[in-house]
CSV table of C-alpha atoms and ligand atoms in Angstrom, one decimal:
chain,number,residue,atom,x,y,z
A,862,UNK,CA,124.7,83.8,100.7
A,863,UNK,CA,121.5,85.8,100.1
A,864,UNK,CA,118.8,86.6,102.7
A,865,UNK,CA,115.3,86.1,101.6
A,866,UNK,CA,113.1,89.2,101.6
A,867,UNK,CA,109.3,88.6,101.6
A,868,UNK,CA,107.2,90.8,99.2
A,869,UNK,CA,103.8,91.7,100.7
A,870,UNK,CA,101.7,93.3,98.0
A,871,UNK,CA,98.9,95.6,99.2
A,872,UNK,CA,97.8,97.0,95.8
A,873,UNK,CA,94.3,95.5,96.4
A,874,UNK,CA,94.0,97.0,99.8
A,875,UNK,CA,96.0,100.1,100.5
A,876,UNK,CA,96.4,100.8,96.8
A,877,UNK,CA,92.7,100.4,96.1
A,878,UNK,CA,91.8,102.9,98.8
A,879,UNK,CA,92.6,105.7,96.3
A,880,UNK,CA,89.3,107.5,95.3
A,881,UNK,CA,88.3,106.5,91.8
A,882,UNK,CA,90.6,103.4,91.7
A,883,UNK,CA,88.1,100.8,93.0
A,884,UNK,CA,88.0,97.5,91.2
A,885,UNK,CA,85.3,94.9,91.0
A,886,UNK,CA,85.8,91.4,92.1
A,887,UNK,CA,86.6,90.0,88.6
A,888,UNK,CA,89.2,92.7,88.1
A,889,UNK,CA,90.7,92.1,91.5
A,890,UNK,CA,91.1,88.4,90.7
A,891,UNK,CA,92.8,89.3,87.5
A,892,UNK,CA,95.3,91.4,89.4
A,893,UNK,CA,95.7,88.8,92.1
A,894,UNK,CA,96.5,86.1,89.5
A,895,UNK,CA,99.1,88.4,87.9
A,896,UNK,CA,100.7,89.1,91.3
A,897,UNK,CA,100.9,85.3,91.8
A,898,UNK,CA,102.6,85.0,88.4
A,899,UNK,CA,105.0,87.8,89.4
A,900,UNK,CA,106.0,85.8,92.5
A,901,UNK,CA,104.8,87.9,95.4
A,902,UNK,CA,104.7,86.1,98.7
A,903,UNK,CA,101.7,87.7,100.4
A,904,UNK,CA,98.7,89.3,98.8
A,905,UNK,CA,96.7,91.7,101.0
A,906,UNK,CA,93.3,91.1,99.4
A,907,UNK,CA,91.1,93.5,101.3
A,908,UNK,CA,89.5,94.8,104.5
A,909,UNK,CA,86.6,92.3,104.7
A,910,UNK,CA,84.5,94.1,107.3
A,911,UNK,CA,84.5,97.4,105.4
A,912,UNK,CA,82.0,96.3,102.7
A,913,UNK,CA,80.3,93.2,101.2
A,914,UNK,CA,82.3,93.9,98.0
A,915,UNK,CA,85.6,93.7,100.0
A,916,UNK,CA,84.5,90.6,101.8
A,917,UNK,CA,83.5,88.9,98.6
A,918,UNK,CA,86.8,89.8,96.9
A,919,UNK,CA,88.8,88.2,99.7
A,920,UNK,CA,86.7,85.1,99.4
A,921,UNK,CA,87.1,84.9,95.6
A,922,UNK,CA,90.8,85.7,95.6
A,923,UNK,CA,91.3,83.0,98.2
A,924,UNK,CA,89.7,80.5,95.9
A,925,UNK,CA,91.5,81.7,92.7
A,926,UNK,CA,95.1,81.9,94.0
A,927,UNK,CA,97.2,79.0,95.1
A,928,UNK,CA,100.7,79.8,96.0
A,929,UNK,CA,100.9,83.2,97.9
A,930,UNK,CA,99.5,83.7,101.4
A,931,UNK,CA,96.2,85.6,101.4
A,932,UNK,CA,96.0,88.4,104.0
A,933,UNK,CA,92.9,90.2,105.3
A,934,UNK,CA,93.1,93.5,107.2
A,935,UNK,CA,91.3,94.3,110.4
A,936,UNK,CA,91.2,96.9,113.2
A,937,UNK,CA,91.8,95.6,116.7
A,938,UNK,CA,88.1,95.0,116.9
A,939,UNK,CA,86.4,91.7,117.5
A,940,UNK,CA,83.9,91.9,114.7
A,941,UNK,CA,86.6,92.8,112.1
A,942,UNK,CA,88.6,89.7,113.1
A,943,UNK,CA,85.7,87.3,113.1
A,944,UNK,CA,84.6,88.6,109.6
A,945,UNK,CA,88.2,88.4,108.3
A,946,UNK,CA,88.6,84.8,109.4
A,947,UNK,CA,85.3,84.0,107.6
A,948,UNK,CA,86.4,85.7,104.4
A,949,UNK,CA,89.7,83.7,104.5
A,950,UNK,CA,88.1,80.3,104.8
A,951,UNK,CA,89.1,79.1,101.3
A,952,UNK,CA,92.7,80.4,101.4
A,953,UNK,CA,95.3,77.7,101.2
A,954,UNK,CA,97.6,79.9,103.2
A,955,UNK,CA,96.0,82.6,105.3
A,956,UNK,CA,97.0,85.6,107.5
A,957,UNK,CA,95.0,88.1,109.6
A,958,UNK,CA,96.6,91.6,109.7
A,959,UNK,CA,95.4,93.3,112.8
A,960,UNK,CA,96.6,96.4,114.6
A,961,UNK,CA,96.1,99.7,116.3
A,962,UNK,CA,97.6,103.2,116.5
A,963,UNK,CA,100.6,103.5,118.8
A,964,UNK,CA,101.7,107.2,118.4
A,965,UNK,CA,100.5,109.7,121.0
A,966,UNK,CA,98.5,111.4,118.2
A,967,UNK,CA,96.5,108.2,117.7
A,968,UNK,CA,96.3,107.2,121.4
A,969,UNK,CA,95.1,110.6,122.6
A,970,UNK,CA,93.0,112.0,119.7
A,971,UNK,CA,91.9,108.9,117.7
A,972,UNK,CA,91.2,106.6,120.6
A,973,UNK,CA,90.9,109.0,123.6
A,974,UNK,CA,92.8,106.2,125.4
A,975,UNK,CA,96.1,105.6,127.3
A,976,UNK,CA,99.3,103.8,126.4
A,977,UNK,CA,98.5,100.9,128.8
A,978,UNK,CA,95.0,100.4,127.4
A,979,UNK,CA,96.3,100.3,123.8
A,980,UNK,CA,98.7,97.5,124.7
A,981,UNK,CA,95.8,95.6,126.2
A,982,UNK,CA,93.7,96.1,123.1
A,983,UNK,CA,96.6,95.1,120.8
A,984,UNK,CA,97.2,91.9,122.8
A,985,UNK,CA,93.5,91.0,122.9
A,986,UNK,CA,93.3,91.4,119.1
A,987,UNK,CA,96.3,89.2,118.4
A,988,UNK,CA,95.0,86.5,120.8
A,989,UNK,CA,91.6,86.5,119.1
A,990,UNK,CA,93.1,86.3,115.6
A,991,UNK,CA,95.3,83.5,116.7
A,992,UNK,CA,92.2,81.4,117.5
A,993,UNK,CA,91.4,81.5,113.8
A,994,UNK,CA,94.7,81.4,112.0
A,995,UNK,CA,98.3,80.5,112.9
A,996,UNK,CA,99.8,83.4,110.9
A,997,UNK,CA,99.0,86.8,112.5
A,998,UNK,CA,100.6,90.0,111.5
A,999,UNK,CA,100.3,93.0,113.9
A,1000,UNK,CA,100.6,96.6,112.7
A,1001,UNK,CA,101.5,99.5,115.0
A,1002,UNK,CA,99.8,102.3,113.0
A,1003,UNK,CA,101.8,105.5,112.9
A,1004,UNK,CA,104.8,103.7,114.2
A,1005,UNK,CA,106.9,106.2,112.3
A,1006,UNK,CA,105.9,108.9,114.8
A,1007,UNK,CA,105.6,106.6,117.8
A,1008,UNK,CA,108.0,106.8,120.8
A,1009,UNK,CA,110.6,103.9,120.2
A,1010,UNK,CA,110.6,102.8,123.9
A,1011,UNK,CA,106.8,102.5,124.0
A,1012,UNK,CA,106.7,100.9,120.5
A,1013,UNK,CA,109.1,98.3,121.7
A,1014,UNK,CA,106.8,97.5,124.6
A,1015,UNK,CA,103.8,97.1,122.3
A,1016,UNK,CA,105.8,94.9,119.9
A,1017,UNK,CA,107.1,92.7,122.7
A,1018,UNK,CA,103.6,92.2,124.1
A,1019,UNK,CA,102.1,91.2,120.7
A,1020,UNK,CA,104.9,88.7,120.0
A,1021,UNK,CA,104.2,87.2,123.4
A,1022,UNK,CA,100.5,87.0,122.4
A,1023,UNK,CA,101.4,85.0,119.2
A,1024,UNK,CA,102.1,87.5,116.4
A,1025,UNK,CA,104.3,86.0,113.7
A,1026,UNK,CA,105.0,89.2,111.7
A,1027,UNK,CA,105.3,92.7,113.2
A,1028,UNK,CA,104.6,95.6,110.8
A,1029,UNK,CA,106.1,99.0,111.6
A,1030,UNK,CA,104.2,101.5,109.3
A,1031,UNK,CA,105.3,105.0,108.6
A,1032,UNK,CA,101.6,105.8,108.1
A,1033,UNK,CA,102.1,109.5,107.4
A,1034,UNK,CA,105.3,109.2,105.4
A,1035,UNK,CA,107.1,111.4,107.9
A,1036,UNK,CA,110.3,109.5,108.7
A,1037,UNK,CA,113.8,110.2,107.2
A,1038,UNK,CA,115.5,107.0,105.9
A,1039,UNK,CA,118.1,107.2,108.7
A,1040,UNK,CA,115.4,107.6,111.4
A,1041,UNK,CA,113.3,104.8,110.0
A,1042,UNK,CA,116.2,102.4,109.8
A,1043,UNK,CA,117.2,103.3,113.4
A,1044,UNK,CA,113.7,102.5,114.5
A,1045,UNK,CA,113.9,99.0,113.1
A,1046,UNK,CA,117.3,98.5,114.5
A,1047,UNK,CA,116.1,99.7,117.9
A,1048,UNK,CA,113.4,97.1,117.9
A,1049,UNK,CA,115.8,94.3,116.9
A,1050,UNK,CA,118.0,95.3,119.9
A,1051,UNK,CA,115.3,96.0,122.5
A,1052,UNK,CA,112.4,93.6,121.9
A,1053,UNK,CA,112.5,90.2,123.6
A,1054,UNK,CA,111.5,87.5,121.1
A,1055,UNK,CA,112.0,89.7,118.0
A,1056,UNK,CA,114.3,87.0,116.4
A,1057,UNK,CA,111.3,84.6,116.3
A,1058,UNK,CA,109.2,86.9,114.0
A,1059,UNK,CA,109.5,88.7,110.7
A,1060,UNK,CA,109.7,92.5,110.9
A,1061,UNK,CA,107.8,94.3,108.1
A,1062,UNK,CA,108.1,97.8,106.6
A,1063,UNK,CA,105.1,99.7,105.4
A,1064,UNK,CA,106.1,103.2,104.2
A,1065,UNK,CA,104.0,105.9,102.7
A,1066,UNK,CA,105.4,108.4,100.2
A,1067,UNK,CA,104.3,111.8,101.5
A,1068,UNK,CA,107.8,113.2,101.5
A,1069,UNK,CA,108.9,111.1,98.5
A,1070,UNK,CA,110.9,108.8,100.7
A,1071,UNK,CA,108.9,105.6,100.8
A,1072,UNK,CA,111.4,103.5,98.9
A,1073,UNK,CA,114.4,105.0,100.6
A,1074,UNK,CA,112.8,104.3,104.0
A,1075,UNK,CA,111.9,100.8,103.0
A,1076,UNK,CA,115.4,100.0,101.9
A,1077,UNK,CA,116.8,101.5,105.1
A,1078,UNK,CA,114.4,99.3,107.1
A,1079,UNK,CA,115.6,96.2,105.3
A,1080,UNK,CA,119.3,97.1,105.8
A,1081,UNK,CA,118.5,97.3,109.5
A,1082,UNK,CA,116.8,94.0,109.9
A,1083,UNK,CA,113.3,94.0,108.3
A,1084,UNK,CA,112.6,90.9,106.1
A,1085,UNK,CA,109.2,91.8,104.7
A,1086,UNK,CA,108.3,94.9,102.7
A,1087,UNK,CA,104.7,96.1,102.0
A,1088,UNK,CA,104.5,97.6,98.6
A,1089,UNK,CA,102.1,98.3,95.8
A,1090,UNK,CA,102.3,98.1,92.0
A,1091,UNK,CA,103.3,101.6,90.6
A,1092,UNK,CA,103.5,102.8,94.2
A,1093,UNK,CA,99.8,103.6,94.2
A,1094,UNK,CA,98.0,104.3,97.5
A,1095,UNK,CA,96.4,106.9,99.6
A,1096,UNK,CA,97.7,110.5,99.2
A,1097,UNK,CA,101.2,110.2,97.7
A,1098,UNK,CA,101.1,106.5,97.7
A,1099,UNK,CA,103.0,103.5,99.1
A,1100,UNK,CA,106.4,102.1,98.4
A,1101,UNK,CA,106.5,100.8,94.9
A,1102,UNK,CA,107.0,97.1,94.3
A,1103,UNK,CA,109.0,97.6,91.1
A,1104,UNK,CA,111.5,100.0,92.7
A,1105,UNK,CA,112.2,97.8,95.7
A,1106,UNK,CA,112.5,94.6,93.6
A,1107,UNK,CA,114.9,96.2,91.2
A,1108,UNK,CA,117.0,97.8,93.9
A,1109,UNK,CA,117.8,94.4,95.5
A,1110,UNK,CA,118.3,92.8,92.0
A,1111,UNK,CA,120.7,95.6,90.9
A,1112,UNK,CA,122.6,95.8,94.2
A,1113,UNK,CA,123.6,92.2,94.7
A,1114,UNK,CA,126.2,93.4,97.2
A,1115,UNK,CA,123.4,94.0,99.7
A,1116,UNK,CA,122.9,90.2,99.9
A,1117,UNK,CA,119.1,90.4,99.7
A,1118,UNK,CA,117.0,88.2,97.4
A,1119,UNK,CA,113.3,88.2,96.4
A,1120,UNK,CA,111.1,85.8,94.6
A,1121,UNK,CA,110.0,88.4,92.0
A,1122,UNK,CA,110.2,87.4,88.4
A,1123,UNK,CA,111.2,90.9,87.3
A,1124,UNK,CA,110.4,90.3,83.6
A,1125,UNK,CA,106.7,90.5,84.6
A,1126,UNK,CA,107.0,93.9,86.2
A,1127,UNK,CA,106.1,96.0,83.1
A,1128,UNK,CA,103.1,93.9,82.2
A,1129,UNK,CA,101.5,94.1,85.7
A,1130,UNK,CA,102.3,97.8,85.9
A,1131,UNK,CA,100.4,98.4,82.7
A,1132,UNK,CA,97.5,96.2,83.9
A,1133,UNK,CA,97.1,98.0,87.2
A,1134,UNK,CA,97.4,101.4,85.6
A,1135,UNK,CA,94.7,100.5,83.0
A,1136,UNK,CA,92.3,98.7,85.4
A,1137,UNK,CA,92.5,101.5,87.9
A,1138,UNK,CA,92.5,104.3,85.4
A,1139,UNK,CA,95.6,105.6,87.1
A,1140,UNK,CA,98.2,106.9,84.7
A,1141,UNK,CA,101.9,106.3,85.6
A,1142,UNK,CA,103.9,109.5,85.6
A,1143,UNK,CA,106.3,109.4,82.5
A,1144,UNK,CA,109.4,109.8,84.6
A,1145,UNK,CA,108.4,107.1,87.2
A,1146,UNK,CA,111.4,104.9,88.0
A,1147,UNK,CA,111.4,101.5,86.3
A,1148,UNK,CA,108.0,101.6,84.7
A,1149,UNK,CA,107.5,105.2,83.4
A,1150,UNK,CA,107.3,105.8,79.7
A,1151,UNK,CA,110.6,107.7,79.8
A,1152,UNK,CA,112.4,105.4,82.2
A,1153,UNK,CA,114.6,104.0,79.4
A,1154,UNK,CA,114.3,106.8,76.9
A,1155,UNK,CA,117.5,108.7,76.1
A,1156,UNK,CA,116.9,112.0,74.4
A,1157,UNK,CA,120.2,113.9,74.7
A,1158,UNK,CA,122.6,113.3,71.9
A,1159,UNK,CA,125.5,112.5,74.3
A,1160,UNK,CA,123.4,109.8,76.0
A,1161,UNK,CA,122.2,108.3,72.8
A,1162,UNK,CA,125.7,108.1,71.5
A,1163,UNK,CA,126.9,106.5,74.7
A,1164,UNK,CA,124.1,104.0,74.8
A,1165,UNK,CA,124.6,103.0,71.1
A,1166,UNK,CA,128.3,102.3,71.8
A,1167,UNK,CA,127.7,100.4,75.1
A,1168,UNK,CA,124.3,100.2,76.8
A,1169,UNK,CA,125.9,100.2,80.3
A,1170,UNK,CA,127.4,103.6,79.8
A,1171,UNK,CA,124.1,105.2,80.7
A,1172,UNK,CA,121.8,102.3,81.7
A,1173,UNK,CA,121.9,100.4,85.0
A,1174,UNK,CA,119.0,98.2,84.1
A,1175,UNK,CA,118.4,96.2,80.9
A,1176,UNK,CA,114.8,97.1,79.9
A,1177,UNK,CA,114.3,93.3,79.2
A,1178,UNK,CA,114.8,92.6,82.8
A,1179,UNK,CA,111.6,94.4,83.7
A,1180,UNK,CA,109.7,93.0,80.7
A,1181,UNK,CA,110.1,95.9,78.3
A,1182,UNK,CA,110.9,94.3,74.9
A,1183,UNK,CA,111.7,97.1,72.6
A,1184,UNK,CA,111.5,94.7,69.6
A,1185,UNK,CA,108.1,93.5,70.5
A,1186,UNK,CA,105.8,93.2,67.6
A,1187,UNK,CA,103.8,96.4,66.9
A,1188,UNK,CA,100.2,95.6,66.2
A,1189,UNK,CA,98.6,97.0,63.1
A,1190,UNK,CA,95.3,96.5,61.2
A,1191,UNK,CA,96.9,93.4,59.6
A,1192,UNK,CA,97.5,91.7,62.9
A,1193,UNK,CA,95.3,88.7,63.7
A,1194,UNK,CA,93.5,87.4,66.8
A,1195,UNK,CA,96.6,85.4,67.8
A,1196,UNK,CA,98.8,88.5,67.8
A,1197,UNK,CA,96.4,90.4,69.9
A,1198,UNK,CA,96.0,87.4,72.3
A,1199,UNK,CA,99.8,87.1,72.6
A,1200,UNK,CA,100.2,90.8,73.4
A,1201,UNK,CA,97.4,90.7,76.0
A,1202,UNK,CA,98.9,87.7,77.6
A,1203,UNK,CA,102.3,89.4,77.8
A,1204,UNK,CA,100.5,92.2,79.6
A,1205,UNK,CA,99.0,89.7,82.0
A,1206,UNK,CA,95.5,89.7,80.6
A,1207,UNK,CA,93.9,86.4,79.7
A,1208,UNK,CA,90.6,86.6,77.9
A,1209,UNK,CA,88.2,83.8,77.1
A,1210,UNK,CA,87.2,83.4,73.4
A,1211,UNK,CA,84.1,85.7,73.5
A,1212,UNK,CA,85.8,88.5,75.3
A,1213,UNK,CA,88.8,88.2,73.0
A,1214,UNK,CA,86.5,88.4,69.9
A,1215,UNK,CA,85.0,91.6,71.3
A,1216,UNK,CA,88.3,93.1,72.1
A,1217,UNK,CA,89.5,92.2,68.6
A,1218,UNK,CA,86.5,94.0,67.0
A,1219,UNK,CA,87.4,97.1,69.0
A,1220,UNK,CA,91.1,96.6,68.0
A,1221,UNK,CA,90.2,96.6,64.3
A,1222,UNK,CA,88.2,99.8,64.7
A,1223,UNK,CA,91.1,101.5,66.4
A,1224,UNK,CA,93.6,100.2,63.9
A,1225,UNK,CA,91.6,101.9,61.2
A,1226,UNK,CA,92.2,105.2,62.9
A,1227,UNK,CA,95.7,104.7,64.3
A,1228,UNK,CA,98.7,103.2,62.6
A,1229,UNK,CA,100.7,101.5,65.4
A,1230,UNK,CA,98.8,100.0,68.3
A,1231,UNK,CA,100.9,100.1,71.5
A,1232,UNK,CA,100.5,98.4,74.9
A,1233,UNK,CA,98.4,101.2,76.4
A,1234,UNK,CA,96.1,101.1,73.4
A,1235,UNK,CA,95.6,97.4,73.8
A,1236,UNK,CA,94.8,97.7,77.5
A,1237,UNK,CA,92.4,100.5,76.8
A,1238,UNK,CA,90.6,98.2,74.4
A,1239,UNK,CA,90.1,95.6,77.2
A,1240,UNK,CA,88.8,98.5,79.3
A,1241,UNK,CA,86.2,99.4,76.6
A,1242,UNK,CA,85.1,95.8,76.5
A,1243,UNK,CA,84.6,95.8,80.3
A,1244,UNK,CA,82.1,98.7,80.1
A,1245,UNK,CA,79.8,97.1,77.6
A,1246,UNK,CA,77.2,96.2,80.2
A,1247,UNK,CA,76.6,99.8,81.2
A,1248,UNK,CA,73.0,101.0,81.4
A,1249,UNK,CA,73.6,104.2,79.5
A,1250,UNK,CA,75.6,104.1,76.3
A,1251,UNK,CA,76.6,106.7,73.8
A,1252,UNK,CA,74.8,106.0,70.6
A,1253,UNK,CA,76.1,108.9,68.5
A,1254,UNK,CA,77.6,112.3,68.9
A,1255,UNK,CA,77.9,115.1,66.3
A,1256,UNK,CA,79.7,118.3,67.1
A,1257,UNK,CA,80.4,121.4,65.1
A,1258,UNK,CA,83.0,123.8,66.4
A,1259,UNK,CA,85.8,126.1,65.1
A,1260,UNK,CA,87.3,129.5,65.4
A,1261,UNK,CA,84.6,132.2,65.1
A,1262,UNK,CA,81.8,129.6,65.4
A,1263,UNK,CA,79.6,128.7,68.4
A,1264,UNK,CA,80.0,125.0,69.2
A,1265,UNK,CA,76.9,123.0,68.8
A,1266,UNK,CA,76.4,119.3,69.7
A,1267,UNK,CA,73.7,116.8,69.1
A,1268,UNK,CA,73.8,113.5,71.0
A,1269,UNK,CA,71.9,110.2,71.1
A,1270,UNK,CA,72.0,108.1,74.2
A,1271,UNK,CA,70.8,104.5,74.6
A,1272,UNK,CA,69.3,104.1,78.0
A,1273,UNK,CA,68.4,100.5,78.8
A,1274,UNK,CA,67.7,99.9,75.2
A,1275,UNK,CA,65.7,103.1,74.4
A,1276,UNK,CA,67.1,105.9,72.4
A,1277,UNK,CA,67.0,109.6,73.6
A,1278,UNK,CA,68.2,112.6,71.6
A,1279,UNK,CA,69.1,116.2,72.4
A,1280,UNK,CA,71.1,119.1,71.1
A,1281,UNK,CA,72.8,122.2,72.7
A,1282,UNK,CA,75.3,124.9,72.0
A,1283,UNK,CA,78.1,125.6,74.4
A,1284,UNK,CA,81.4,127.2,75.2
A,1285,UNK,CA,83.5,124.8,73.2
A,1286,UNK,CA,82.7,121.3,71.9
A,1287,UNK,CA,82.9,119.4,75.2
A,1288,UNK,CA,80.7,122.0,76.9
A,1289,UNK,CA,78.1,121.8,74.1
A,1290,UNK,CA,78.1,117.9,74.2
A,1291,UNK,CA,77.8,117.8,78.0
A,1292,UNK,CA,75.0,120.3,78.0
A,1293,UNK,CA,73.2,118.2,75.4
A,1294,UNK,CA,73.7,115.1,77.5
A,1295,UNK,CA,72.3,116.9,80.6
A,1296,UNK,CA,69.1,117.7,78.7
A,1297,UNK,CA,68.6,113.9,78.6
A,1298,UNK,CA,69.9,113.0,82.0
A,1299,UNK,CA,68.2,115.6,84.2
A,1300,UNK,CA,70.1,115.2,87.5
A,1301,UNK,CA,71.9,117.8,89.7
A,1302,UNK,CA,75.4,116.8,88.9
A,1303,UNK,CA,78.5,118.9,88.6
A,1304,UNK,CA,81.9,118.2,86.9
A,1305,UNK,CA,84.6,118.5,89.6
A,1306,UNK,CA,87.6,117.4,87.7
A,1307,UNK,CA,88.4,116.9,84.0
A,1308,UNK,CA,91.8,115.6,82.9
A,1309,UNK,CA,92.8,114.8,79.3
A,1310,UNK,CA,96.0,113.0,78.5
A,1311,UNK,CA,97.5,111.5,75.3
A,1312,UNK,CA,98.5,107.9,75.8
A,1313,UNK,CA,101.6,107.8,73.6
A,1314,UNK,CA,102.4,110.4,71.0
A,1315,UNK,CA,101.3,111.5,67.5
A,1316,UNK,CA,98.3,113.5,66.4
A,1317,UNK,CA,96.4,110.2,65.7
A,1318,UNK,CA,97.0,109.2,69.4
A,1319,UNK,CA,94.3,107.9,71.7
A,1320,UNK,CA,93.3,110.5,74.3
A,1321,UNK,CA,92.5,109.3,77.8
A,1322,UNK,CA,89.9,111.3,79.8
A,1323,UNK,CA,89.4,111.1,83.6
A,1324,UNK,CA,86.4,112.9,85.1
A,1325,UNK,CA,85.1,113.4,88.6
A,1326,UNK,CA,81.3,114.1,88.7
A,1327,UNK,CA,79.6,115.1,91.9
A,1328,UNK,CA,76.1,113.9,92.6
A,1329,UNK,CA,74.2,114.2,95.9
A,1330,UNK,CA,77.4,115.0,97.8
A,1331,UNK,CA,79.3,111.9,96.5
A,1332,UNK,CA,82.1,112.0,93.8
A,1333,UNK,CA,81.9,109.4,91.0
A,1334,UNK,CA,84.8,108.7,88.7
A,1335,UNK,CA,84.5,108.2,85.0
A,1336,UNK,CA,87.1,107.2,82.4
A,1337,UNK,CA,87.3,106.7,78.6
A,1338,UNK,CA,89.9,106.6,75.9
A,1339,UNK,CA,89.2,107.5,72.2
A,1340,UNK,CA,91.1,109.0,69.3
A,1341,UNK,CA,88.4,111.7,69.3
A,1342,UNK,CA,88.9,113.6,72.6
A,1343,UNK,CA,85.4,115.1,72.6
A,1344,UNK,CA,83.9,111.6,72.3
A,1345,UNK,CA,86.3,110.4,75.0
A,1346,UNK,CA,85.1,113.3,77.3
A,1347,UNK,CA,81.4,112.5,76.8
A,1348,UNK,CA,82.1,108.8,77.3
A,1349,UNK,CA,84.0,109.5,80.5
A,1350,UNK,CA,81.0,111.6,81.8
A,1351,UNK,CA,78.6,108.8,80.9
A,1352,UNK,CA,80.9,106.3,82.6
A,1353,UNK,CA,80.7,108.3,85.9
A,1354,UNK,CA,76.9,108.6,85.5
A,1355,UNK,CA,76.6,104.9,85.1
A,1356,UNK,CA,78.0,104.5,88.6
A,1357,UNK,CA,75.0,106.2,90.2
A,1358,UNK,CA,72.2,105.6,87.8
A,1359,UNK,CA,71.3,102.0,88.2
B,1982,KIV,O1,99.6,103.0,106.6
B,1982,KIV,C1,99.2,102.2,107.5
B,1982,KIV,O2,99.5,102.4,108.7
B,1982,KIV,C2,98.3,101.1,107.1
B,1982,KIV,C3,98.0,100.0,108.2
B,1982,KIV,C4,96.6,99.7,108.2
B,1982,KIV,C5,98.9,98.8,107.9
B,1982,KIV,O3,98.0,100.9,106.0
B,1983,ZN,ZN1,99.2,102.2,104.6
């Protein structure tokens, strides 16, 4: 007999709080639909009061998604709850997620309050949310560092007020697995009414223990886990959806079952990484590039004789099909469409045609087109509406030569040209660009990464550009890394030059 574990995905809320990872509403709908296809039970779609963009995303995701519950975050503040209820109006199944800090750090320093007053605020928030929706989740922020006895009093009070789910976040990622598990157990044993509600985990990864803490929470009674795709999230991130799902699938002896269709894990991992311009570390469990790559001779020999000698997961179970068709310049529209759909991207005819044009250009430069390349093409197609576009770039550089670049920019339909020398090709190109766009902007971070391997590979560039005290993030991918660098710079500029 298996116990059902509910998967609460917060990629679009906690995950999206990462600087530079913000998605627009269309992209969020794309991720939400893929999460629905994956089988998550609850999608936390945003924090509606925080911005009109977040509000709108919750509205549109509520309309677009049918099966999962749509959840909106609030603080224990009246306006937040009223706005969240309004944003959820079209959701078929809806939940308000409200809460307040319960550790002494939060009570004293964040709220300048007292333990008793915090309980009153928590209860009032749940009661208010309950006027709008039946399903109310309460979070005790920084529960990981909260005193268990006091935490139990808070949780008992909010259950009495009508909470249906109680979330016990390790907000700072401080707990040890044993400690976190004991906290959940303590609540199951000391809170009146706890058997009527679902206990949820929400673990951050600051000490690299988010997944271990989550599993420990489940083994001690939690039946909902809050997770993100690829474990993205503030600082070191959240618990990763793919790790938790595969742990319970692999360890059937634990008697826990989820609704996740694990064969869709790889596709959504690539989609989120590509849309958020957030690379997945190569050795990341389950979805990293090297997760199933055996390089030592002894391992390769073992795997060839019997896969299970060194592999506990069949790559096909997470959607990695090693025999998948490699796309080349001869592949047609249908092959590209099929590959994109396998990666969770559905394009209408016009967008597919544009992506196919880009695909043919890339296939001319690169022999085998891999999944990351395909997703990058979709990203290129997304940035077509930018105000500033790179028209041309010519760079001369080499050993013993001073690098010189000339550049042409199309700004709202008009062409501007400039040239400059510099300390290397990227410096020369950016100096030329700055002669056209005369703003006080500084490059804060510059990261170049090859997507797969080979000297014909596509290079991905991430840039952080500071303008008037705000950081803007730019991204591009190109087989020419100087062009990718300039395109990434332009991508960042397009975010503040409207
Ligand atoms: O980490 C945290 O405590 C949170 C809450 C808002 C649920 O994200
Ligand atoms: Zn969090």
